[in-house]
Tab-separated table of C-alpha atoms and ligand atoms in Angstrom:
chain	number	residue	atom	x	y	z
A	495	UNK	CA	-116.253	-98.334	-137.345
A	496	UNK	CA	-116.894	-100.693	-134.489
A	497	UNK	CA	-117.035	-98.139	-131.689
A	498	UNK	CA	-119.865	-99.950	-129.912
A	499	UNK	CA	-117.370	-102.738	-129.140
A	500	UNK	CA	-114.689	-100.394	-127.896
A	501	UNK	CA	-113.167	-97.013	-128.708
A	502	UNK	CA	-109.652	-95.662	-129.107
A	503	UNK	CA	-108.212	-93.778	-126.148
A	504	UNK	CA	-108.634	-90.008	-126.509
A	505	UNK	CA	-105.116	-88.473	-126.450
A	506	UNK	CA	-106.342	-85.914	-123.879
A	507	UNK	CA	-107.223	-88.834	-121.601
A	508	UNK	CA	-103.796	-90.391	-122.013
A	509	UNK	CA	-102.174	-87.027	-121.185
A	510	UNK	CA	-103.938	-86.931	-117.817
A	511	UNK	CA	-103.108	-90.576	-117.121
A	512	UNK	CA	-99.393	-90.356	-117.902
A	513	UNK	CA	-98.160	-88.849	-114.624
A	514	UNK	CA	-100.028	-91.573	-112.718
A	515	UNK	CA	-98.401	-94.295	-114.815
A	516	UNK	CA	-94.973	-92.858	-114.055
A	517	UNK	CA	-94.026	-90.638	-111.119
A	518	UNK	CA	-97.325	-90.393	-109.220
A	519	UNK	CA	-97.588	-93.999	-108.109
A	520	UNK	CA	-99.139	-93.552	-104.671
A	521	UNK	CA	-101.844	-95.719	-103.162
A	522	UNK	CA	-104.925	-93.582	-102.396
A	523	UNK	CA	-105.539	-95.695	-99.276
A	524	UNK	CA	-102.066	-94.913	-97.882
A	525	UNK	CA	-102.479	-91.284	-96.985
A	526	UNK	CA	-99.783	-90.903	-94.340
A	527	UNK	CA	-97.638	-89.150	-96.928
A	528	UNK	CA	-97.730	-87.027	-100.075
A	529	UNK	CA	-97.695	-89.976	-102.489
A	530	UNK	CA	-100.964	-91.377	-101.220
A	531	UNK	CA	-102.540	-87.962	-100.705
A	532	UNK	CA	-101.873	-86.953	-104.299
A	533	UNK	CA	-103.371	-90.215	-105.559
A	534	UNK	CA	-106.415	-89.757	-103.333
A	535	UNK	CA	-106.933	-86.238	-104.612
A	536	UNK	CA	-106.775	-87.471	-108.204
A	537	UNK	CA	-109.279	-90.251	-107.489
A	538	UNK	CA	-111.642	-87.834	-105.734
A	539	UNK	CA	-111.460	-85.499	-108.710
A	540	UNK	CA	-112.339	-88.333	-111.105
A	541	UNK	CA	-115.225	-89.390	-108.873
A	542	UNK	CA	-116.578	-85.828	-108.887
A	543	UNK	CA	-116.361	-85.601	-112.668
A	544	UNK	CA	-118.209	-88.878	-113.101
A	545	UNK	CA	-120.877	-87.861	-110.566
A	546	UNK	CA	-121.389	-84.564	-112.380
A	547	UNK	CA	-122.031	-86.348	-115.691
A	548	UNK	CA	-125.020	-88.252	-114.268
A	549	UNK	CA	-126.189	-85.780	-111.580
A	550	UNK	CA	-125.108	-87.979	-108.650
A	551	UNK	CA	-123.043	-87.346	-105.514
A	552	UNK	CA	-119.388	-88.403	-105.590
A	553	UNK	CA	-119.971	-90.813	-102.660
A	554	UNK	CA	-122.497	-92.663	-104.801
A	555	UNK	CA	-119.847	-93.686	-107.348
A	556	UNK	CA	-118.353	-97.143	-106.703
A	557	UNK	CA	-115.301	-97.699	-108.899
A	558	UNK	CA	-115.119	-101.132	-110.528
A	559	UNK	CA	-113.253	-102.999	-113.249
A	560	UNK	CA	-115.864	-102.209	-115.900
A	561	UNK	CA	-119.539	-102.543	-116.708
A	562	UNK	CA	-119.497	-106.343	-116.526
A	563	UNK	CA	-118.370	-106.179	-112.918
A	564	UNK	CA	-120.829	-103.368	-112.181
A	565	UNK	CA	-123.723	-105.422	-113.572
A	566	UNK	CA	-122.651	-108.385	-111.441
A	567	UNK	CA	-122.346	-106.239	-108.325
A	568	UNK	CA	-125.767	-104.711	-108.936
A	569	UNK	CA	-127.634	-107.944	-109.606
A	570	UNK	CA	-125.810	-110.418	-107.408
A	571	UNK	CA	-125.282	-107.782	-104.733
A	572	UNK	CA	-128.987	-106.965	-104.491
A	573	UNK	CA	-129.881	-110.654	-104.668
A	574	UNK	CA	-127.672	-111.338	-101.661
A	575	UNK	CA	-128.707	-108.315	-99.640
A	576	UNK	CA	-132.457	-108.242	-100.258
A	577	UNK	CA	-133.546	-111.872	-100.674
A	578	UNK	CA	-135.800	-111.562	-97.613
A	579	UNK	CA	-137.921	-109.012	-99.532
A	580	UNK	CA	-138.543	-111.468	-102.363
A	581	UNK	CA	-136.744	-113.434	-105.017
A	582	UNK	CA	-137.929	-112.011	-108.320
A	583	UNK	CA	-136.019	-109.850	-110.810
A	584	UNK	CA	-137.429	-108.310	-113.981
A	585	UNK	CA	-135.080	-107.712	-116.881
A	586	UNK	CA	-135.249	-107.558	-120.656
A	587	UNK	CA	-134.627	-110.121	-123.398
A	588	UNK	CA	-132.208	-107.818	-125.277
A	589	UNK	CA	-129.803	-107.209	-122.374
A	590	UNK	CA	-126.049	-107.703	-122.596
A	591	UNK	CA	-124.722	-111.103	-121.491
A	592	UNK	CA	-123.299	-109.481	-118.369
A	593	UNK	CA	-126.893	-109.088	-117.178
A	594	UNK	CA	-128.472	-112.114	-118.880
A	595	UNK	CA	-125.898	-114.644	-117.687
A	596	UNK	CA	-125.902	-113.193	-114.178
A	597	UNK	CA	-129.679	-113.660	-114.155
A	598	UNK	CA	-129.307	-117.233	-115.399
A	599	UNK	CA	-126.919	-117.868	-112.535
A	600	UNK	CA	-129.365	-116.366	-110.049
A	601	UNK	CA	-132.053	-118.696	-111.423
A	602	UNK	CA	-129.920	-121.654	-110.402
A	603	UNK	CA	-129.810	-120.102	-106.927
A	604	UNK	CA	-133.603	-120.099	-106.685
A	605	UNK	CA	-134.460	-116.656	-108.072
A	606	UNK	CA	-137.201	-116.259	-110.618
A	607	UNK	CA	-136.439	-113.948	-113.527
A	608	UNK	CA	-138.827	-112.326	-115.994
A	609	UNK	CA	-137.290	-111.536	-119.387
A	610	UNK	CA	-139.480	-108.803	-120.864
A	611	UNK	CA	-140.237	-108.778	-124.585
A	612	UNK	CA	-139.481	-105.789	-126.827
A	613	UNK	CA	-141.331	-104.374	-129.840
A	614	UNK	CA	-139.978	-104.391	-133.416
A	615	UNK	CA	-137.814	-101.360	-132.597
A	616	UNK	CA	-136.314	-102.950	-129.508
A	617	UNK	CA	-138.352	-100.898	-127.033
A	618	UNK	CA	-139.225	-102.787	-123.862
A	619	UNK	CA	-142.924	-103.571	-123.371
A	620	UNK	CA	-144.063	-101.342	-120.476
A	621	UNK	CA	-147.410	-103.095	-120.066
A	622	UNK	CA	-145.631	-106.436	-119.749
A	623	UNK	CA	-143.346	-104.766	-117.197
A	624	UNK	CA	-146.241	-103.578	-115.043
A	625	UNK	CA	-148.093	-106.855	-115.232
A	626	UNK	CA	-145.033	-108.948	-114.371
A	627	UNK	CA	-144.516	-107.130	-111.057
A	628	UNK	CA	-145.379	-109.268	-108.028
A	629	UNK	CA	-144.998	-108.912	-104.259
A	630	UNK	CA	-141.748	-110.860	-104.692
A	631	UNK	CA	-140.180	-108.386	-107.154
A	632	UNK	CA	-137.017	-106.807	-105.783
A	633	UNK	CA	-135.323	-105.343	-108.830
A	634	UNK	CA	-135.958	-104.120	-112.359
A	635	UNK	CA	-132.863	-104.093	-114.580
A	636	UNK	CA	-133.237	-102.582	-118.052
A	637	UNK	CA	-130.333	-101.405	-120.174
A	638	UNK	CA	-130.169	-97.699	-121.010
A	639	UNK	CA	-129.117	-98.210	-124.626
A	640	UNK	CA	-128.704	-101.446	-126.527
A	641	UNK	CA	-125.190	-102.350	-127.667
A	642	UNK	CA	-126.293	-103.955	-130.940
A	643	UNK	CA	-129.121	-101.799	-132.253
A	644	UNK	CA	-128.659	-98.644	-130.155
A	645	UNK	CA	-132.280	-98.377	-129.023
A	646	UNK	CA	-132.590	-96.107	-125.985
A	647	UNK	CA	-135.068	-97.388	-123.397
A	648	UNK	CA	-137.994	-95.326	-122.016
A	649	UNK	CA	-136.029	-94.731	-118.819
A	650	UNK	CA	-138.306	-92.137	-117.193
A	651	UNK	CA	-141.385	-94.344	-117.627
A	652	UNK	CA	-139.619	-97.388	-116.175
A	653	UNK	CA	-138.374	-95.251	-113.294
A	654	UNK	CA	-141.908	-94.085	-112.596
A	655	UNK	CA	-143.215	-97.673	-112.549
A	656	UNK	CA	-140.378	-98.793	-110.270
A	657	UNK	CA	-141.063	-95.924	-107.867
A	658	UNK	CA	-144.809	-96.561	-107.821
A	659	UNK	CA	-144.233	-100.190	-106.816
A	660	UNK	CA	-141.236	-99.438	-104.551
A	661	UNK	CA	-138.902	-101.665	-106.516
A	662	UNK	CA	-135.210	-100.980	-107.079
A	663	UNK	CA	-134.241	-99.924	-110.604
A	664	UNK	CA	-130.837	-100.746	-112.147
A	665	UNK	CA	-129.643	-99.909	-115.641
A	666	UNK	CA	-126.664	-101.046	-117.668
A	667	UNK	CA	-125.575	-97.730	-119.185
A	668	UNK	CA	-122.283	-98.943	-120.683
A	669	UNK	CA	-123.354	-97.706	-124.132
A	670	UNK	CA	-125.189	-94.599	-122.983
A	671	UNK	CA	-122.869	-92.916	-120.477
A	672	UNK	CA	-121.062	-90.058	-122.162
A	673	UNK	CA	-123.127	-90.404	-125.339
A	674	UNK	CA	-126.612	-89.311	-124.275
A	675	UNK	CA	-127.652	-87.089	-121.327
A	676	UNK	CA	-128.289	-89.012	-118.088
A	677	UNK	CA	-129.860	-87.714	-114.874
A	678	UNK	CA	-130.140	-90.508	-112.309
A	679	UNK	CA	-132.359	-88.387	-110.054
A	680	UNK	CA	-134.809	-87.419	-112.737
A	681	UNK	CA	-135.107	-91.046	-113.892
A	682	UNK	CA	-135.233	-92.440	-110.367
A	683	UNK	CA	-132.398	-94.917	-110.829
A	684	UNK	CA	-131.016	-96.787	-107.824
A	685	UNK	CA	-128.016	-98.314	-109.573
A	686	UNK	CA	-126.343	-97.765	-112.924
A	687	UNK	CA	-123.384	-99.489	-114.608
A	688	UNK	CA	-120.789	-97.444	-116.480
A	689	UNK	CA	-117.742	-98.358	-118.559
A	690	UNK	CA	-114.920	-96.027	-119.670
A	691	UNK	CA	-113.762	-97.840	-122.795
A	692	UNK	CA	-117.019	-97.344	-124.716
A	693	UNK	CA	-116.398	-93.616	-124.520
A	694	UNK	CA	-112.717	-93.091	-125.453
A	695	UNK	CA	-111.404	-94.046	-122.023
A	696	UNK	CA	-109.164	-96.904	-120.894
A	697	UNK	CA	-110.324	-100.518	-120.708
A	698	UNK	CA	-110.785	-102.396	-117.453
A	699	UNK	CA	-112.286	-99.490	-115.513
A	700	UNK	CA	-115.886	-98.561	-114.795
A	701	UNK	CA	-118.282	-97.671	-112.047
A	702	UNK	CA	-121.532	-98.574	-110.405
A	703	UNK	CA	-123.692	-95.664	-109.319
A	704	UNK	CA	-125.314	-96.698	-106.026
A	705	UNK	CA	-128.051	-94.403	-104.673
A	706	UNK	CA	-127.211	-93.129	-101.206
A	707	UNK	CA	-130.434	-91.323	-100.279
A	708	UNK	CA	-134.220	-91.651	-100.621
A	709	UNK	CA	-134.017	-94.522	-100.718
A	710	UNK	CA	-130.509	-95.676	-99.956
A	711	UNK	CA	-129.595	-99.002	-101.506
A	712	UNK	CA	-126.875	-101.263	-100.255
A	713	UNK	CA	-125.948	-104.263	-102.420
A	714	UNK	CA	-123.756	-106.891	-100.744
A	715	UNK	CA	-120.136	-106.834	-101.972
A	716	UNK	CA	-118.794	-109.553	-104.258
A	717	UNK	CA	-115.166	-108.833	-103.376
A	718	UNK	CA	-113.957	-108.612	-99.780
A	719	UNK	CA	-110.674	-107.224	-98.508
A	720	UNK	CA	-109.339	-103.802	-97.591
A	721	UNK	CA	-112.764	-102.195	-97.548
A	722	UNK	CA	-112.203	-99.706	-100.360
A	723	UNK	CA	-115.212	-98.131	-102.088
A	724	UNK	CA	-117.298	-98.061	-98.894
A	725	UNK	CA	-116.677	-101.780	-98.504
A	726	UNK	CA	-118.478	-102.529	-101.765
A	727	UNK	CA	-115.377	-103.239	-103.822
A	728	UNK	CA	-112.158	-104.036	-102.042
A	729	UNK	CA	-108.791	-103.878	-103.733
A	730	UNK	CA	-106.205	-101.174	-104.368
A	731	UNK	CA	-107.622	-98.604	-106.764
A	732	UNK	CA	-106.315	-98.490	-110.332
A	733	UNK	CA	-105.386	-94.810	-110.107
A	734	UNK	CA	-104.193	-94.163	-113.708
A	735	UNK	CA	-107.317	-95.795	-115.159
A	736	UNK	CA	-109.576	-93.935	-112.712
A	737	UNK	CA	-107.932	-90.616	-113.601
A	738	UNK	CA	-108.425	-91.520	-117.258
A	739	UNK	CA	-112.091	-92.318	-116.692
A	740	UNK	CA	-112.561	-88.973	-114.934
A	741	UNK	CA	-111.127	-87.128	-117.932
A	742	UNK	CA	-113.132	-89.346	-120.303
A	743	UNK	CA	-116.434	-88.286	-118.813
A	744	UNK	CA	-115.373	-84.669	-118.260
A	745	UNK	CA	-114.747	-84.422	-122.023
A	746	UNK	CA	-117.979	-86.276	-122.772
A	747	UNK	CA	-120.050	-83.958	-120.575
A	748	UNK	CA	-118.801	-80.943	-122.494
A	749	UNK	CA	-118.710	-82.349	-126.021
A	750	UNK	CA	-121.532	-84.900	-126.063
A	751	UNK	CA	-124.150	-82.588	-127.597
A	752	UNK	CA	-122.183	-81.542	-130.666
A	753	UNK	CA	-120.637	-84.973	-131.101
A	754	UNK	CA	-124.059	-86.627	-131.072
A	755	UNK	CA	-125.330	-84.226	-133.737
A	756	UNK	CA	-122.358	-84.870	-135.985
A	757	UNK	CA	-122.462	-88.649	-135.613
A	758	UNK	CA	-126.235	-88.886	-136.003
A	759	UNK	CA	-126.107	-86.999	-139.295
A	760	UNK	CA	-123.368	-89.371	-140.467
A	761	UNK	CA	-125.241	-92.538	-139.485
A	762	UNK	CA	-128.346	-91.111	-141.162
A	763	UNK	CA	-126.374	-90.513	-144.344
A	764	UNK	CA	-125.166	-94.121	-144.283
A	765	UNK	CA	-128.657	-95.420	-143.566
A	766	UNK	CA	-130.212	-93.524	-146.474
A	767	UNK	CA	-127.529	-94.742	-148.849
A	768	UNK	CA	-127.974	-98.397	-147.851
A	769	UNK	CA	-131.772	-98.147	-147.926
A	770	UNK	CA	-131.729	-96.598	-151.377
A	771	UNK	CA	-129.148	-98.873	-152.988
A	772	UNK	CA	-129.741	-102.211	-151.297
A	773	UNK	CA	-133.251	-102.017	-149.942
A	774	UNK	CA	-131.597	-102.354	-146.537
A	775	UNK	CA	-133.643	-101.688	-143.405
A	776	UNK	CA	-132.829	-100.397	-139.968
A	777	UNK	CA	-132.740	-102.641	-136.909
A	778	UNK	CA	-133.602	-100.537	-133.876
A	779	UNK	CA	-135.563	-97.379	-133.200
A	780	UNK	CA	-135.508	-94.790	-136.000
A	781	UNK	CA	-135.011	-91.836	-133.622
A	782	UNK	CA	-134.659	-93.081	-130.023
A	783	UNK	CA	-131.296	-94.672	-130.613
A	784	UNK	CA	-127.657	-93.968	-129.941
A	785	UNK	CA	-126.552	-91.291	-132.408
A	786	UNK	CA	-123.397	-93.169	-133.379
A	787	UNK	CA	-124.966	-96.608	-133.871
A	788	UNK	CA	-126.424	-98.000	-137.078
A	789	UNK	CA	-127.560	-101.611	-137.435
A	790	UNK	CA	-128.829	-102.569	-140.865
A	791	UNK	CA	-130.324	-105.615	-142.511
A	792	UNK	CA	-129.134	-106.215	-146.093
A	793	UNK	CA	-131.592	-108.602	-147.768
A	794	UNK	CA	-129.844	-111.416	-149.611
A	795	UNK	CA	-126.455	-110.825	-148.022
A	796	UNK	CA	-124.652	-112.870	-145.393
A	797	UNK	CA	-123.235	-110.352	-142.925
A	798	UNK	CA	-120.283	-112.671	-142.166
A	799	UNK	CA	-119.253	-112.616	-145.833
A	800	UNK	CA	-119.598	-108.831	-146.007
A	801	UNK	CA	-117.621	-108.257	-142.821
A	802	UNK	CA	-114.802	-110.534	-143.953
A	803	UNK	CA	-114.671	-108.956	-147.408
A	804	UNK	CA	-114.213	-105.391	-146.100
A	805	UNK	CA	-112.235	-106.382	-143.016
A	806	UNK	CA	-108.864	-105.180	-144.328
A	807	UNK	CA	-110.251	-101.692	-144.980
A	808	UNK	CA	-113.213	-101.207	-142.691
A	809	UNK	CA	-113.893	-102.771	-139.293
A	810	UNK	CA	-117.588	-103.523	-138.835
A	811	UNK	CA	-119.321	-106.289	-136.926
A	812	UNK	CA	-122.231	-108.674	-136.974
A	813	UNK	CA	-123.437	-108.125	-133.443
A	814	UNK	CA	-121.922	-107.553	-130.045
A	815	UNK	CA	-118.214	-108.178	-129.596
A	816	UNK	CA	-118.978	-110.646	-126.870
A	817	UNK	CA	-121.030	-112.946	-129.102
A	818	UNK	CA	-119.222	-112.565	-132.427
A	819	UNK	CA	-117.375	-115.844	-131.893
A	820	UNK	CA	-120.671	-117.667	-131.768
A	821	UNK	CA	-122.505	-118.991	-134.791
A	822	UNK	CA	-125.836	-118.427	-133.110
A	823	UNK	CA	-127.951	-115.604	-134.499
A	824	UNK	CA	-128.077	-112.401	-132.449
A	825	UNK	CA	-130.530	-112.741	-129.554
A	826	UNK	CA	-131.300	-109.039	-129.982
A	827	UNK	CA	-132.392	-109.244	-133.638
A	828	UNK	CA	-134.474	-112.332	-132.821
A	829	UNK	CA	-136.104	-110.482	-129.910
A	830	UNK	CA	-137.340	-107.846	-132.380
A	831	UNK	CA	-139.521	-110.600	-133.857
A	832	UNK	CA	-137.355	-111.324	-136.893
A	833	UNK	CA	-136.019	-114.707	-138.019
A	834	UNK	CA	-132.457	-116.055	-138.095
A	835	UNK	CA	-132.205	-114.998	-141.740
A	836	UNK	CA	-132.480	-111.339	-140.726
A	837	UNK	CA	-130.015	-111.837	-137.887
A	838	UNK	CA	-127.468	-113.393	-140.258
A	839	UNK	CA	-127.925	-110.567	-142.759
A	840	UNK	CA	-127.477	-107.682	-140.333
A	841	UNK	CA	-124.406	-105.537	-139.819
A	842	UNK	CA	-123.524	-103.099	-137.038
A	843	UNK	CA	-121.724	-99.827	-137.721
A	844	UNK	CA	-120.430	-97.981	-134.673
A	845	UNK	CA	-119.165	-94.538	-135.586
A	846	UNK	CA	-116.873	-92.666	-133.263
A	847	UNK	CA	-115.255	-89.382	-132.309
A	848	UNK	CA	-112.227	-90.031	-134.479
A	849	UNK	CA	-114.053	-91.066	-137.654
A	850	UNK	CA	-113.941	-88.261	-140.209
A	851	UNK	CA	-116.706	-87.513	-142.724
A	852	UNK	CA	-114.366	-88.771	-145.448
A	853	UNK	CA	-113.874	-92.075	-143.635
A	854	UNK	CA	-117.608	-92.555	-143.327
A	855	UNK	CA	-118.081	-91.948	-147.055
A	856	UNK	CA	-115.191	-94.279	-147.805
A	857	UNK	CA	-116.688	-97.006	-145.606
A	858	UNK	CA	-120.096	-96.530	-147.191
A	859	UNK	CA	-118.699	-97.048	-150.673
A	860	UNK	CA	-116.447	-99.951	-149.613
A	861	UNK	CA	-119.407	-101.732	-148.018
A	862	UNK	CA	-121.573	-100.928	-151.033
A	863	UNK	CA	-118.981	-102.383	-153.395
A	864	UNK	CA	-118.866	-105.601	-151.428
A	865	UNK	CA	-122.654	-105.724	-151.150
A	866	UNK	CA	-122.996	-105.403	-154.943
A	867	UNK	CA	-120.480	-108.155	-155.510
A	868	UNK	CA	-122.121	-110.505	-153.031
A	869	UNK	CA	-125.552	-109.896	-154.556
A	870	UNK	CA	-124.184	-110.543	-158.035
A	871	UNK	CA	-122.550	-113.792	-156.973
A	872	UNK	CA	-125.786	-114.843	-155.365
A	873	UNK	CA	-127.976	-114.072	-158.344
A	874	UNK	CA	-125.458	-115.862	-160.569
A	875	UNK	CA	-125.612	-118.928	-158.312
A	876	UNK	CA	-129.394	-119.005	-158.207
A	877	UNK	CA	-129.481	-118.552	-161.985
A	878	UNK	CA	-127.078	-121.394	-162.768
A	879	UNK	CA	-128.171	-123.741	-160.008
A	880	UNK	CA	-131.912	-123.247	-159.675
A	881	UNK	CA	-132.295	-126.409	-157.626
A	882	UNK	CA	-129.834	-125.236	-155.017
A	883	UNK	CA	-130.892	-121.615	-154.751
B	1372	LIG	C1	-119.474	-103.295	-123.312
B	1372	LIG	C2	-120.699	-103.546	-122.536
B	1372	LIG	C3	-120.642	-104.184	-121.299
B	1372	LIG	C4	-119.342	-104.694	-120.721
B	1372	LIG	O1	-118.536	-103.614	-120.317
B	1372	LIG	P1	-117.025	-103.889	-119.892
B	1372	LIG	O2	-116.589	-102.578	-119.312
B	1372	LIG	O3	-116.318	-104.230	-121.160
B	1372	LIG	O4	-117.018	-104.991	-118.906
B	1372	LIG	C5	-121.818	-104.376	-120.606
B	1372	LIG	N1	-122.980	-103.955	-121.100
B	1372	LIG	C6	-123.083	-103.338	-122.286
B	1372	LIG	C7	-124.408	-102.881	-122.767
B	1372	LIG	C8	-121.946	-103.125	-123.043
B	1372	LIG	O5	-122.056	-102.525	-124.222
């Protein structure tokens, strides 16, 4: 139940990939023969499927090695291509490290970055956004959905503000693509990062949507070479992974609605149980959040202890996969205005396509059992050692 970190490969995706891992090994850039032509056709098909999911044109899809690379291409690429317009980027304090650390790097290169605050539900402050815009502002980058607490950003409003001020708008949609409906035109996005492995596709493959018309945007490439992907990302295409990503988002487009309903009712069931039995409270927006994500604070419980105690039966996590190794409290929970105590007592559940209702009930009772035990140990300790409580 850690599907916000990664997901298992859907068997239907593997089925479509298999031929391209075995007999169809052509290079889509070598089209003087059938091998390359077949590979090119498969890549084009995947590109079309991905474009259809987000209402883009296939030419606007730049294939990358994942959302981290897409975020880097978007931010560093715009910084390199548009520095004459200004040197200011606006982003959000709850972003993924792929955006935050890229911004930190750009700061060392002379860019100024505004990290917008969020409210107690993790929703970006739109007034702060408007008032932080200057003549120097080139780009707004706000994640579509948060990877720790699932909060979905007010994308249409941000898009409207960006358009009004003629500023480019990028979004890291690694958690949103294939899980919630996305229309890049309606929102007015100029760039958007996508990852396959958060949606039952293979790891190491993703895309950056790059707007090609009104207005066209052209980030500078980070990787030079054979000129693939309209020169924005050189290197021989990973055909099996690309085919897999195409199938991933074709399935998602068709099944997202029902899947979201099912998973939201399951996360709600878990939430109610934890609220009732442990006085737990939700981190994130009560309704504007990813249907499959549930992040809860358990008062009096160390999330590390809980996670380790259920680890053999149920896989849950403290925060994002990328920061779990750190002892520092989650920057996302802190950004909501809570203290380190809340961050250390919060647990993330990421439900997925292959979790059954029975598994969710099993996990709920396993976690509850551990929570009861930890609370008992704690009250025993405070009772016997009042000075150390
Ligand atoms: C997982 C994730 C990433 C990184 O994606 P990769 O494809 O693993 O590089 C970036 N941003 C968010 C919000 C994520 O959840």
